[in-house]
Amino acid sequence: MPLPGAVLFPHALLPLYIFEPRYREMLEHALHHHRMFCVTLIKPSCPDWQTPEDFFHLATVGLIRACVGRGDGTSNLILQGLQRVRFASFERETPFPVAKIDVVESRGTTTVETEALGEKVLELYTKLKREGRQLPAKVDRYLSQLNDLEMLANLVASTFVNDPLRRQRVLEEFSLNQRLRLLIQYLRDEIGSAAT
């Protein structure tokens, strides 16, 4: 599902309102199969996508956690990100794209540097909390005990990085250390812009 401004991360939740006929059809297809579909960011140069070249090919496949149909045929749903994927090829493009996908894994192992970068992300999150920008209490407690630094990067990026192209850049980075470095830079920018 190519969307403007939307980047789904693994483990993150994305509320969606499905109203376009092609996406109603896509949702019906997903609900009758594996309850999964991908959300991908439309490139800024394309106000509305027409072909697969109009959207990014690294995205996240998500699981439909909840779906409420409305009397007018539209639906509200919650999609939970599962895994980063790359579109390898397209089996069809209309009315909604159907792609063959390859799973995208992070490169590298967790090192002392990775742990230090994770601590810095948590430190910057603490600064954001002081400004009143906080995750729900349950998630906040969960983050403080989190040992999975990739999950930390995904949850913080999806919540606190406002610019969709920056979120896409974090999503596309294969190296966890580099992903954490980007996140630190973007969080500092967010804190700096809030202070001015």
XYZ file of C-alpha atoms in Angstrom:
196
model
C 0.000 0.000 0.000
C 1.936 3.063 -1.218
C 1.120 6.070 0.973
C 2.403 9.638 1.219
C 4.198 10.310 4.500
C 3.746 6.821 5.984
C 6.692 4.643 7.018
C 5.950 1.481 8.983
C 8.688 0.006 11.196
C 8.912 -3.521 12.596
C 7.164 -3.722 16.008
C 5.456 -0.343 15.518
C 1.701 0.161 15.154
C 0.129 2.157 12.350
C -3.565 3.121 12.381
C -5.048 3.287 8.872
C -8.360 4.391 7.410
C -9.118 2.424 4.234
C -11.492 4.246 1.898
C -10.163 4.064 -1.687
C -11.811 1.288 -3.729
C -8.440 -0.265 -4.717
C -7.344 -0.439 -1.078
C -10.712 -1.810 0.010
C -10.039 -4.618 -2.460
C -6.487 -5.000 -1.115
C -7.780 -5.210 2.463
C -10.344 -7.842 1.526
C -7.591 -9.844 -0.204
C -5.333 -9.558 2.875
C -8.079 -10.551 5.311
C -8.894 -13.651 3.275
C -5.256 -14.738 3.088
C -2.559 -14.047 5.694
C -3.827 -10.748 7.200
C -0.647 -9.062 6.018
C 0.355 -6.326 3.582
C 3.202 -3.856 3.150
C 3.089 -0.106 3.601
C 5.603 1.834 1.527
C 6.405 5.519 1.206
C 5.475 7.324 -2.012
C 8.440 9.340 -3.292
C 8.022 13.087 -2.676
C 8.301 13.806 -6.415
C 5.090 11.800 -7.023
C 1.943 13.323 -5.526
C 0.052 10.149 -6.432
C 1.696 6.921 -7.476
C 1.080 5.431 -10.902
C 3.853 2.814 -11.248
C 6.234 0.980 -8.870
C 8.946 3.549 -9.676
C 6.845 6.111 -7.781
C 7.407 4.519 -4.359
C 10.305 3.145 -2.311
C 11.009 -0.573 -2.667
C 12.228 -1.157 0.888
C 9.265 -1.313 3.218
C 7.811 -3.226 6.152
C 5.259 -5.995 5.989
C 2.594 -5.606 8.648
C -0.013 -7.812 10.299
C -3.594 -6.582 10.588
C -4.092 -6.654 14.373
C -7.583 -5.177 14.359
C -10.004 -4.208 11.626
C -13.416 -2.575 11.967
C -15.570 -2.341 8.862
C -17.988 0.557 8.567
C -21.404 0.635 6.948
C -20.136 2.705 4.003
C -17.553 0.070 3.011
C -14.601 1.868 4.574
C -12.524 0.340 7.387
C -10.353 1.386 10.288
C -7.476 -0.901 11.106
C -4.315 -1.235 13.149
C -1.297 -2.636 11.315
C 1.666 -3.960 13.317
C 5.019 -3.964 11.568
C 6.670 -7.385 11.400
C 9.707 -7.419 9.116
C 11.615 -5.181 6.729
C 11.340 -6.389 3.140
C 12.478 -5.426 -0.333
C 10.191 -5.712 -3.353
C 11.987 -8.109 -5.709
C 9.465 -7.981 -8.547
C 5.829 -7.161 -9.166
C 3.290 -9.803 -10.095
C 0.710 -7.114 -10.777
C 0.440 -3.348 -10.427
C -3.298 -2.675 -10.489
C -5.668 -2.135 -8.827
C -3.095 -2.495 -6.022
C 0.510 -3.696 -6.340
C 1.330 -7.311 -5.511
C 5.055 -7.965 -5.111
C 7.399 -10.839 -4.498
C 9.462 -9.855 -1.478
C 12.854 -10.613 0.015
C 13.385 -10.381 3.774
C 15.867 -7.669 4.781
C 18.051 -8.444 7.802
C 20.374 -6.090 9.662
C 24.088 -6.519 9.170
C 26.632 -6.803 11.944
C 26.617 -8.050 15.487
C 25.947 -6.156 18.673
C 29.156 -4.636 19.988
C 30.133 -2.320 22.834
C 29.697 0.532 20.349
C 26.142 -0.628 19.539
C 25.290 -0.660 23.245
C 26.767 2.836 23.708
C 24.740 4.138 20.764
C 21.601 2.549 22.247
C 22.297 4.281 25.578
C 22.613 7.611 23.758
C 19.238 7.048 22.049
C 17.668 6.376 25.467
C 19.332 9.505 26.884
C 17.864 11.632 24.074
C 14.466 9.989 24.590
C 14.695 11.065 28.270
C 15.212 14.676 27.081
C 12.147 14.385 24.856
C 10.142 13.061 27.831
C 11.062 16.176 29.805
C 9.556 18.217 26.958
C 6.335 16.236 27.307
C 6.861 14.041 24.232
C 6.524 10.612 25.749
C 5.409 7.202 24.659
C 2.461 5.685 26.548
C 3.455 4.640 30.098
C 3.378 0.934 29.295
C 5.700 1.393 26.283
C 7.890 3.786 28.270
C 8.454 1.113 30.955
C 9.072 -1.456 28.247
C 11.745 0.740 26.585
C 13.625 1.194 29.856
C 14.039 -2.605 30.129
C 14.604 -3.279 26.425
C 17.684 -5.256 25.442
C 16.859 -5.491 21.718
C 18.582 -2.421 20.250
C 17.082 -2.934 16.804
C 13.595 -2.822 18.326
C 14.609 0.295 20.271
C 15.729 1.999 17.046
C 12.512 1.045 15.257
C 10.150 2.196 18.017
C 11.925 5.495 18.674
C 12.311 6.302 14.953
C 8.661 5.561 14.235
C 7.515 7.762 17.124
C 9.914 10.718 17.246
C 11.337 11.246 13.756
C 8.767 13.462 12.070
C 10.192 13.726 8.558
C 9.065 10.755 6.402
C 12.246 10.780 4.280
C 14.358 10.592 7.428
C 12.228 7.707 8.717
C 12.702 5.972 5.360
C 16.473 6.524 5.592
C 16.543 4.866 9.037
C 14.395 1.987 7.752
C 16.672 1.386 4.759
C 19.959 1.352 6.706
C 21.356 -2.197 6.922
C 23.874 -1.507 9.703
C 22.289 -1.282 13.157
C 25.129 0.954 14.353
C 24.576 3.361 11.471
C 20.813 3.256 12.045
C 21.374 4.249 15.690
C 23.780 7.034 14.614
C 21.172 8.426 12.204
C 18.555 8.243 14.923
C 20.796 10.139 17.356
C 21.348 12.863 14.752
C 17.634 13.141 13.974
C 16.624 13.149 17.675
C 19.135 15.940 18.354
C 17.578 17.904 15.490
C 14.080 17.311 16.928
C 15.220 18.470 20.391
C 16.983 21.500 18.871
C 13.948 22.558 16.833
C 11.679 22.196 19.887
C 14.009 24.447 21.883
C 13.878 27.301 19.340
